[in-house]
Amino acid sequence: MPSTHTDVETRIHQLSASVINKIAAGEVIERPASVVKELLENSVDALATRIEVDIEQGGAELIRIVDDGEGIHPDDIELSIASHATSKISDADDLFSVQTMGFRGEALASISEVSQFRLRTKQHGETVGVELEVQGGILKEPKACGCPEGTQIEVRQLFCNTPVRRKFLKTQGTEFGHISEQFTRVALANPNLHMVLRHNGKTVYELPATHRLIERLELFYGSELAQNLIWVEAEHEGTRLWGYVAHPSQSKSTRKGQYLFLNGRWIQDRSLQHALGEGYRGLVMVGRHPVAFLFLDVNPSFIDVNVHPTKSEVRFQDSQVLYRLMLSTLRNKFLAMDLDSKLTVDRNEGEGSGPSAEPKEMQRELVSWAKTRLDEYKKHGSLFEAVDKLAGPADAHSTGEQQSELSSTESLREGEGGESSKLGGVTHLDSPEGMEHPASAAAEIRAMQVHDCYLVVETTEGITVIDQHALHERIMYEQLKRRLLSGGVEIQKLLMPITVELSSREASTLLDQTELLAELGLLIQEFGGSTIALTGYPTLLSKADPRTLLRDIVELLESSSKKLDRRDLIDELLQMMSCKAAIKAGQRLTFEEMESLLAQRHLCDDHHHCPHGRPTALKLTRSELDRQFGRLG
Ligand code: ADP
Ligand code: MG
């Protein structure tokens, strides 16, 4: 057999320590940000109260970390950069009681192997410090030096002796972005640390120590997010979950706003990420991700942190318990809350892009609507009258509900089956499960429709603007879901089946789901070739075109492929059906239809969001109105 290998290469031989370290370094040190992570964690473990990080050229030129921690004993200085040398654990059992960030004793060995490395350290009570230099793994004699208490580490020319790695470094900006992310993780996990980050001499973050996590979050993410954070806290058999989750309006298009810390360490965990997503199900749009900063305190003996070289993934003894804890904590919190998107009028109008662009857009519309009304009133009456009309008479706040109850109930009765059904094109607003429109709806009768799209409603607190489609969609969604759970969606059997021609692949995709569709009230059968016959139809969807519906369902089934489990699929189908059944934007509503819609609002579990998670309503408080119109005090 021909071979190009020489004898030396094919025989087994022991690799040199230098090669071993380089291989190990490849695992732990992927890029400058990994160095920053390891060094920051060492400073945290050394109980520093202040850490300064200086970066030059995205870390390719220099990474310097200075802390005021406990320093390294002069006799241990050479050991600190030896591989598998650590002061943090002694035997294997210790792996299950780790309280420190580090324990593998690999970071300094790896870093000093692939850079020009200098460490200076002084412990409390020592008169001089010690300095140690390592040039690409080659150690110089330690020497005495002057330095403050604590440890300073400089890493220059990272990957100087592994040119391929060095070549793979991305732009300064990209590398610094990764560094900044690592810095952020440590900073969020340790608000009590004073931390500074500089890049090319410019201060990027200067974070004073605080005992309030929210203050640190505000420094990183600004006051708008901070104002939209919700505190959560729960405990289950010694495991604690706490932190902040953001209002659904703050959702992002990636998971980058999700931070999870386990015993002070940033981790990534798919199961817990999923629980977070489930907690927000129906509150944020499909494809958007909630923002959260959550901390788990778990007994170290229930976790294995030694499953990943950078420890960013861990193994839990019972991950189900944590999953349930996370999900139930969020769900309970949200159910107990009023999640209407609160309108805080932005002082920097015009900036609105990004996650909250949609509410801001509506917010501006609302303010301009209110201003137009004000102008109209100005022509006909006094300013005071105008604002009073807009926000409701102040002294009627306590009695308003009672008064309006009566008139609302009356007009609802008149409206049913009368006015609303005259408008053939308008979907009838079913009332759920034989419930009469309740009087509670009457808290809002002073409603008006604007742009054939929004309902503006006077409330005791101010005014609420409701998206008619989004709200009706939510009502339909909940009705369909409720009926599905209580044994079945009401079906309208078709005497003459409706046939739909599909491609053979589409037909088989659809037929594969025959049972599931039947549960949702859609009865389908094979009709020869690739034609499908629809023999029954959900009564609630009587206004939607059955052929379009079936085609859309096929599209959904094809695009969702196998990724969706049954529950997700049902949810998607319910969302789609409710969207089709709901009144549309652009549809003019009669007064009775408006009232019917508002009445059902109060029967929903979550009338604050449409099934895709968009808000159904925005509020503008009386005080915000007063402020906008300059009516102070
Ligand atoms: P590990 O953190 O896993 O123990 P490292 O290679 O990161 O391994 O560090 C080796 C040892 O050097 C640590 O166990 C610690 O005793 C010491 N050390 C490293 N950095 C610092 C620091 N900033 N302050 C005090 N001691 C440090
Ligand atoms: Mg370490």
XYZ file of C-alpha atoms and ligand atoms in Angstrom:
661
model
C 0.000 0.000 0.000
C 1.564 3.286 -1.041
C 2.197 5.695 1.790
C 3.560 9.208 1.883
C 4.046 9.083 5.655
C 7.503 8.901 7.064
C 8.253 6.512 9.902
C 8.413 9.255 12.461
C 4.948 10.494 11.630
C 3.236 7.118 11.775
C 4.792 6.020 15.080
C 3.134 7.046 18.299
C 5.024 9.646 20.275
C 4.331 11.909 23.220
C 3.516 15.483 22.212
C 5.598 18.195 23.807
C 4.073 20.289 26.586
C 4.146 23.236 24.244
C 2.028 21.469 21.610
C -0.342 20.139 24.270
C -0.792 23.634 25.610
C -1.405 25.016 22.155
C -4.077 22.401 21.548
C -5.645 23.202 24.915
C -5.351 26.914 24.154
C -7.285 26.340 20.955
C -10.209 25.044 23.016
C -10.330 27.781 25.612
C -8.955 30.746 23.703
C -10.799 31.188 20.471
C -10.422 34.941 20.096
C -9.488 38.016 22.156
C -12.893 37.972 23.828
C -12.091 34.561 25.342
C -9.010 36.051 26.999
C -11.104 38.871 28.405
C -13.656 36.401 29.733
C -11.059 34.233 31.470
C -9.183 37.175 32.971
C -12.349 38.883 34.170
C -13.477 35.662 35.825
C -10.133 35.351 37.577
C -10.517 38.886 38.932
C -14.020 38.083 40.154
C -12.698 34.931 41.844
C -9.942 37.036 43.458
C -12.724 39.098 45.100
C -11.795 42.289 43.318
C -14.017 45.319 43.864
C -12.706 47.196 40.865
C -11.653 45.910 37.442
C -10.317 47.973 34.567
C -10.037 46.582 31.072
C -7.981 48.232 28.336
C -8.154 46.970 24.802
C -6.145 48.012 21.803
C -6.978 47.112 18.207
C -9.857 44.844 19.099
C -7.572 42.951 21.487
C -5.128 41.805 18.801
C -2.567 44.329 19.992
C -3.257 44.485 23.723
C -5.586 43.216 26.413
C -4.838 44.599 29.851
C -6.857 43.770 32.938
C -6.117 45.383 36.267
C -7.882 44.349 39.450
C -7.654 45.155 43.145
C -8.220 41.562 44.211
C -6.271 39.409 46.632
C -3.325 38.833 44.296
C -1.139 35.730 43.959
C 1.308 34.513 46.569
C 4.920 35.109 45.346
C 5.690 31.392 45.682
C 2.721 30.466 43.465
C 3.482 32.810 40.647
C 5.020 30.231 38.308
C 2.323 27.696 39.127
C -0.353 30.196 38.135
C 0.613 29.789 34.488
C 1.191 26.033 34.643
C -1.560 23.943 33.090
C -3.937 22.124 35.418
C -2.745 24.287 38.293
C -5.449 26.011 40.276
C -6.080 27.325 43.755
C -9.804 26.666 43.404
C -10.326 22.909 43.679
C -8.297 19.993 45.022
C -10.107 16.759 44.251
C -12.797 15.456 41.922
C -15.555 15.817 44.519
C -14.886 19.541 44.569
C -16.192 19.675 41.015
C -19.680 19.387 42.471
C -19.335 22.169 44.976
C -17.626 24.758 42.798
C -18.387 28.281 43.973
C -15.798 30.032 41.807
C -15.860 30.969 38.144
C -12.656 29.059 37.383
C -11.421 25.648 38.494
C -9.715 24.074 35.476
C -6.400 25.845 35.924
C -6.012 26.165 32.185
C -6.659 29.782 31.266
C -3.375 31.441 32.151
C -1.421 28.469 30.796
C -3.283 28.683 27.505
C -3.119 32.451 27.166
C 0.591 32.683 27.974
C 1.292 29.914 25.465
C -0.027 31.947 22.547
C 0.867 35.554 23.378
C 3.355 37.891 24.935
C 2.153 37.704 28.473
C 3.025 39.746 31.534
C 1.609 39.325 34.997
C 2.226 41.618 37.946
C 0.740 40.904 41.308
C 0.977 41.923 44.926
C -0.841 40.490 47.894
C -2.049 42.440 50.875
C 0.791 43.040 53.343
C 3.627 42.478 50.844
C 6.030 45.355 50.284
C 6.902 44.604 46.678
C 5.120 42.857 43.901
C 6.272 40.089 41.555
C 6.427 40.261 37.804
C 6.344 37.297 35.456
C 6.829 37.423 31.705
C 6.082 34.622 29.256
C 6.833 35.015 25.547
C 4.823 32.521 23.511
C 5.073 29.858 26.197
C 8.682 30.610 27.114
C 8.984 31.642 30.708
C 11.335 34.345 31.973
C 12.681 34.481 35.491
C 10.137 36.198 37.818
C 11.376 39.444 39.283
C 10.367 41.925 41.912
C 8.410 44.967 40.795
C 6.489 47.879 42.200
C 2.722 47.547 41.830
C -0.467 48.259 43.773
C -2.290 45.456 45.610
C -4.052 43.204 43.181
C -3.185 41.724 39.817
C -2.404 43.248 36.437
C -2.252 41.083 33.361
C -1.145 42.217 29.925
C -1.646 40.073 26.874
C 0.038 41.434 23.740
C 0.090 40.045 20.225
C -2.411 37.280 20.842
C -1.789 34.230 18.618
C 1.671 35.592 17.675
C 2.972 32.026 17.387
C -0.148 30.503 15.841
C -0.333 32.559 12.644
C -3.382 30.780 11.260
C -5.386 31.759 14.316
C -4.119 35.295 14.130
C -5.104 35.503 10.480
C -8.611 34.420 11.379
C -9.153 37.404 13.640
C -11.942 39.583 12.324
C -11.993 43.359 12.164
C -11.230 45.396 15.285
C -14.893 46.302 15.505
C -16.082 42.709 15.380
C -13.515 41.487 17.888
C -14.247 44.371 20.204
C -17.966 43.607 19.887
C -17.279 40.118 21.264
C -15.143 41.555 24.031
C -17.851 44.004 24.952
C -20.359 41.152 25.154
C -18.110 39.189 27.527
C -17.584 42.296 29.612
C -21.362 42.864 29.697
C -22.033 39.344 30.955
C -19.617 39.716 33.850
C -20.850 43.241 34.567
C -24.506 42.163 34.700
C -23.708 39.242 36.946
C -21.723 41.484 39.335
C -23.308 44.929 39.717
C -21.373 45.356 42.960
C -18.118 45.597 40.985
C -16.806 48.904 39.726
C -15.897 48.118 36.118
C -14.306 50.083 33.314
C -13.846 49.155 29.660
C -11.708 51.205 27.276
C -10.946 50.669 23.611
C -8.003 52.417 21.957
C -7.873 54.843 24.869
C -11.571 55.739 24.749
C -13.850 54.845 27.645
C -16.677 52.607 26.472
C -18.177 51.736 29.854
C -17.529 53.183 33.277
C -19.816 51.361 35.665
C -19.885 52.469 39.290
C -20.573 49.750 41.838
C -24.212 49.464 42.811
C -26.319 47.047 44.781
C -29.222 47.549 42.362
C -29.147 45.410 39.255
C -31.635 47.715 37.550
C -29.175 50.606 37.704
C -26.594 48.577 35.878
C -29.169 47.425 33.330
C -30.141 51.027 32.732
C -26.507 51.960 32.080
C -26.248 49.258 29.468
C -29.653 49.404 27.828
C -31.023 52.853 28.551
C -33.968 54.107 30.520
C -36.688 53.037 28.094
C -35.875 49.384 28.582
C -35.266 49.864 32.298
C -38.739 51.373 32.671
C -40.219 48.382 30.923
C -38.621 45.749 33.106
C -40.686 43.548 35.343
C -39.240 42.036 38.479
C -39.792 38.314 38.911
C -38.852 36.078 41.784
C -39.688 32.524 42.763
C -38.336 29.650 44.800
C -38.754 25.932 44.618
C -37.042 23.536 47.014
C -33.968 25.659 47.491
C -33.660 26.726 43.854
C -34.209 30.428 43.354
C -35.128 32.252 40.180
C -35.008 36.037 40.136
C -34.313 38.993 37.933
C -36.043 41.114 35.340
C -38.045 40.282 32.267
C -38.983 42.966 29.789
C -42.441 44.022 28.727
C -43.379 42.199 25.503
C -43.215 45.492 23.604
C -39.427 45.378 24.045
C -38.981 42.133 22.113
C -36.064 41.716 19.699
C -35.499 39.912 16.449
C -32.717 37.822 18.013
C -32.123 36.181 21.379
C -29.334 38.633 22.113
C -31.390 40.373 24.762
C -31.653 37.201 26.816
C -29.242 36.739 29.661
C -29.314 33.793 31.970
C -26.939 33.398 34.879
C -26.487 30.276 36.920
C -24.833 30.826 40.284
C -23.343 34.047 38.929
C -22.061 32.480 35.728
C -23.484 33.376 32.311
C -24.833 30.273 30.672
C -26.648 29.193 27.583
C -29.350 26.596 27.979
C -31.744 25.625 25.237
C -34.318 24.164 27.542
C -34.496 27.284 29.708
C -34.503 29.479 26.618
C -37.481 27.496 25.437
C -39.226 27.966 28.783
C -38.683 31.696 28.466
C -40.175 31.690 24.981
C -43.134 29.659 26.228
C -43.664 32.135 29.038
C -44.163 34.834 26.435
C -46.193 32.699 24.052
C -48.918 34.831 22.510
C -47.396 37.998 23.965
C -44.617 38.512 21.458
C -44.949 38.046 17.740
C -43.753 34.870 16.101
C -40.132 35.442 15.121
C -39.530 37.976 17.898
C -37.753 37.177 21.150
C -38.346 38.484 24.631
C -35.682 40.351 26.566
C -34.810 38.970 29.990
C -32.117 39.079 32.632
C -32.641 36.077 34.841
C -30.606 34.555 37.610
C -30.802 31.036 38.943
C -29.324 30.079 42.276
C -29.009 26.320 42.418
C -27.213 24.098 44.898
C -23.869 23.353 43.128
C -24.257 19.651 43.849
C -27.270 19.565 41.486
C -25.307 20.763 38.492
C -22.288 19.705 36.486
C -20.351 22.717 35.240
C -17.577 20.571 33.832
C -19.173 19.682 30.514
C -17.928 22.518 28.346
C -14.429 24.048 28.045
C -15.680 27.581 28.586
C -18.360 26.419 31.050
C -21.065 28.244 29.133
C -23.167 25.094 29.078
C -23.968 23.076 32.159
C -25.797 19.886 32.939
C -28.637 19.941 35.438
C -29.605 17.017 37.594
C -33.268 17.830 37.055
C -33.762 20.253 34.220
C -37.532 19.673 34.212
C -37.882 21.321 37.594
C -36.051 24.404 36.370
C -38.077 24.467 33.171
C -41.317 24.421 35.107
C -40.079 26.978 37.590
C -39.172 29.376 34.802
C -42.380 28.896 32.855
C -44.756 29.098 35.787
C -43.011 32.133 37.251
C -43.383 34.074 34.012
C -46.905 32.931 33.290
C -48.159 33.755 36.762
C -46.532 37.148 36.620
C -47.988 38.067 33.253
C -51.453 36.815 34.084
C -51.506 38.998 37.169
C -50.419 42.059 35.261
C -51.985 44.635 33.056
C -49.840 44.294 29.973
C -51.451 46.975 27.819
C -48.682 48.899 26.142
C -48.446 51.940 28.302
C -47.927 55.114 26.379
C -45.111 57.139 27.705
C -44.728 59.826 25.131
C -41.189 59.860 23.858
C -39.374 63.089 24.392
C -36.999 62.367 21.516
C -39.720 61.885 18.961
C -38.572 60.653 15.593
C -35.938 58.299 16.914
C -38.331 55.417 17.022
C -36.907 52.493 15.171
C -36.139 49.046 16.463
C -38.250 46.867 18.664
C -40.681 49.446 19.928
C -41.150 51.206 16.613
C -44.656 49.928 16.200
C -46.096 51.234 19.465
C -44.192 54.489 18.963
C -45.733 54.911 15.552
C -49.180 54.472 17.030
C -48.244 56.686 19.885
C -47.405 59.487 17.496
C -50.641 58.898 15.650
C -52.520 59.144 18.866
C -50.843 62.333 19.928
C -51.431 63.921 16.557
C -55.027 62.729 16.627
C -55.463 64.324 20.038
C -53.859 67.542 18.838
C -56.179 67.716 15.829
C -59.147 67.241 18.110
C -57.804 70.001 20.274
C -57.610 72.324 17.296
C -61.181 71.512 16.400
C -62.334 72.188 19.895
C -60.366 75.394 20.010
C -62.431 76.688 17.160
C -65.633 75.960 19.008
C -64.872 76.283 22.656
C -62.327 76.952 25.317
C -59.121 75.019 25.808
C -60.328 73.723 29.118
C -63.496 72.381 27.637
C -61.491 70.674 24.921
C -59.164 68.860 27.245
C -61.991 67.996 29.575
C -63.918 66.461 26.732
C -60.900 64.520 25.666
C -60.033 63.116 29.039
C -63.481 62.922 30.573
C -64.879 65.103 33.335
C -62.697 64.819 36.386
C -65.538 64.509 38.836
C -67.235 61.799 36.822
C -64.392 59.342 37.286
C -65.970 57.583 40.192
C -69.463 57.475 38.832
C -68.694 57.118 35.163
C -68.815 53.353 35.183
C -72.240 53.148 36.718
C -73.732 55.669 34.374
C -72.334 54.107 31.297
C -73.301 50.568 32.238
C -76.945 51.238 31.654
C -76.720 52.900 28.340
C -74.288 50.352 27.057
C -76.419 47.346 27.893
C -79.378 48.959 26.258
C -77.626 49.812 23.068
C -76.089 46.369 22.879
C -79.481 44.740 22.934
C -80.713 47.010 20.236
C -77.681 46.371 18.176
C -77.687 42.606 18.228
C -78.834 41.048 15.031
C -80.089 44.410 13.897
C -77.678 47.011 12.639
C -74.628 44.810 12.596
C -76.078 42.092 10.428
C -77.190 44.612 7.854
C -73.581 45.095 6.954
C -73.073 41.847 5.119
C -69.362 42.235 4.725
C -68.724 42.775 8.389
C -67.985 39.686 10.351
C -70.535 39.099 13.026
C -69.016 39.534 16.435
C -69.982 36.344 18.170
C -70.332 36.365 21.875
C -68.474 33.503 23.452
C -70.233 30.445 24.766
C -73.705 31.756 25.148
C -72.621 34.609 27.377
C -74.581 37.790 27.161
C -72.516 40.861 26.513
C -71.696 41.723 30.069
C -72.297 45.055 31.626
C -68.599 45.376 32.420
C -68.015 46.433 28.854
C -70.021 49.451 29.600
C -67.142 51.012 31.441
C -66.299 52.213 27.924
C -69.032 53.523 25.848
C -67.635 56.615 24.838
C -65.892 55.017 21.962
C -65.262 56.215 18.445
C -63.706 54.624 15.406
C -60.886 56.454 13.650
C -59.403 55.656 10.241
C -61.779 52.672 10.123
C -59.078 50.894 12.013
C -58.773 52.021 15.617
C -61.276 52.468 18.393
C -60.610 55.320 20.757
C -62.155 54.725 24.128
C -62.466 56.952 27.132
C -61.452 55.269 30.369
C -61.237 56.442 33.930
C -57.458 56.779 33.643
C -57.332 58.510 30.266
C -57.894 57.128 26.822
C -57.166 53.803 25.190
C -56.669 53.224 21.504
C -57.589 49.747 20.347
C -56.606 48.049 17.126
C -59.936 46.590 15.994
C -58.422 43.756 14.001
C -55.857 42.789 16.623
C -58.473 42.727 19.368
C -61.030 40.766 17.373
C -58.320 38.370 16.302
C -57.485 37.709 19.940
C -61.144 37.195 20.801
C -61.557 34.730 17.941
C -58.364 32.954 18.891
C -59.459 32.447 22.459
C -62.913 31.295 21.429
C -61.533 28.777 18.986
C -59.021 27.575 21.528
C -61.607 27.278 24.262
C -63.897 25.311 22.018
C -61.069 23.091 20.911
C -60.187 22.289 24.515
C -63.786 21.706 25.554
C -64.360 18.982 23.016
C -64.512 20.504 19.625
C -65.036 23.424 17.397
C -68.578 23.843 16.132
C -68.784 22.564 12.575
C -70.950 23.668 9.708
C -71.424 20.545 7.566
C -71.477 21.257 3.853
C -74.173 19.565 1.780
C -72.129 20.097 -1.343
C -68.447 19.575 -0.581
C -66.131 22.324 -1.728
C -63.286 20.967 -3.831
C -59.793 22.389 -4.006
C -57.209 21.305 -6.542
C -53.703 21.055 -5.190
C -50.418 19.602 -6.301
C -49.985 15.992 -5.231
C -47.352 16.991 -2.676
C -49.642 19.649 -1.229
C -52.551 17.213 -1.146
C -50.562 14.627 0.759
C -49.221 17.274 3.188
C -52.789 18.283 3.909
C -54.146 14.735 4.140
C -51.388 13.854 6.605
C -53.067 16.271 8.989
C -56.663 15.107 8.424
C -57.190 14.271 12.095
C -55.697 17.440 13.445
C -57.690 19.567 11.014
C -60.884 17.754 12.018
C -60.253 18.774 15.608
C -60.081 22.337 14.391
C -63.398 21.929 12.590
C -62.065 21.435 9.085
C -63.260 18.169 7.569
C -61.309 17.108 4.512
C -61.305 14.005 2.287
C -59.475 12.694 -0.712
C -61.517 13.424 -3.839
C -59.584 11.651 -6.551
C -56.264 12.707 -8.004
C -54.816 15.522 -5.964
C -58.158 17.172 -5.352
C -59.309 17.612 -1.791
C -62.916 17.892 -0.736
C -63.912 20.036 2.178
C -67.040 18.630 3.795
C -67.218 20.651 6.990
C -66.136 24.031 8.178
C -65.842 25.822 11.559
C -68.969 27.888 12.103
C -66.866 30.714 13.490
C -65.151 31.016 10.141
C -68.281 31.356 8.079
C -67.088 34.607 6.559
C -63.694 33.406 5.406
C -63.248 31.942 1.932
C -62.760 28.174 2.407
C -60.539 27.687 -0.639
C -58.138 30.439 0.378
C -58.147 29.085 3.890
C -57.194 25.582 2.746
C -54.473 26.896 0.470
C -53.073 29.024 3.263
C -53.121 26.057 5.588
C -51.156 24.007 3.053
C -48.627 26.808 2.816
C -48.309 26.973 6.565
C -47.900 23.207 6.848
C -45.239 23.191 4.158
C -43.260 26.098 5.535
C -43.377 24.874 9.112
C -42.181 21.416 7.977
C -41.267 19.031 10.755
C -39.909 21.613 13.113
C -43.204 22.312 14.825
C -44.568 19.912 17.384
C -48.273 19.209 17.424
C -49.076 21.873 19.980
C -47.169 24.577 18.104
C -48.854 23.560 14.887
C -52.318 23.774 16.408
C -51.409 27.150 17.811
C -50.238 28.426 14.429
C -53.394 27.138 12.772
C -55.556 28.748 15.427
C -53.735 32.022 14.906
C -54.267 31.843 11.195
C -57.930 30.958 11.479
C -58.625 33.699 13.979
C -56.872 36.197 11.750
C -59.145 35.208 8.886
C -62.275 35.260 10.984
C -61.584 38.666 12.498
C -62.814 42.004 11.259
C -60.205 43.733 9.167
C -58.536 47.064 9.396
C -60.345 49.417 7.041
C -63.768 48.067 7.931
C -66.201 50.663 9.177
C -68.037 49.443 12.288
C -71.444 50.400 13.530
C -71.687 51.699 17.031
C -73.180 48.410 18.136
C -70.395 46.420 16.594
C -67.868 48.561 18.387
C -69.629 47.958 21.654
C -69.947 44.277 21.042
C -66.233 44.114 20.368
C -65.361 46.103 23.467
C -67.697 44.005 25.566
C -65.905 40.823 24.609
C -62.568 42.379 25.367
C -63.154 41.733 29.031
C -63.873 38.078 28.498
C -60.460 37.338 27.085
C -57.669 35.881 29.175
C -55.264 38.208 27.438
C -56.940 40.956 25.537
C -53.762 42.989 25.544
C -52.169 41.221 22.614
C -53.272 39.667 19.375
C -52.240 36.027 18.917
C -49.083 37.148 17.108
C -48.132 39.208 20.122
C -48.832 42.645 18.739
C -50.458 44.909 21.267
C -54.207 45.300 20.847
C -54.370 48.511 22.779
C -52.325 51.516 23.763
C -53.092 53.759 26.676
C -52.575 57.459 27.067
C -53.085 58.604 30.600
C -54.860 61.743 31.623
C -51.656 63.064 33.153
C -49.727 62.408 29.936
C -52.375 64.312 28.014
C -52.203 67.162 30.486
C -48.453 67.229 30.156
C -48.562 67.229 26.379
C -50.977 70.113 26.327
C -49.016 72.024 28.902
C -51.682 71.768 31.572
C -49.427 71.385 34.543
C -50.752 70.791 38.026
P -8.434 28.736 37.271
O -9.093 30.074 37.289
O -9.253 27.708 36.593
O -7.961 28.321 38.605
P -6.399 30.078 35.745
O -5.388 29.585 34.788
O -7.390 31.048 35.230
O -7.132 28.832 36.349
O -5.664 30.718 36.959
C -4.738 29.940 37.682
C -4.599 30.426 39.104
O -3.970 31.706 39.106
C -5.922 30.627 39.789
O -6.364 29.440 40.389
C -5.587 31.706 40.820
O -5.066 31.137 41.981
C -4.483 32.504 40.147
N -4.993 33.750 39.545
C -5.238 33.970 38.248
N -5.661 35.222 38.045
C -5.700 35.833 39.246
C -6.054 37.151 39.704
N -6.489 38.092 38.856
N -5.969 37.405 41.014
C -5.557 36.458 41.872
N -5.203 35.208 41.497
C -5.260 34.885 40.209
Mg -9.477 31.157 35.602
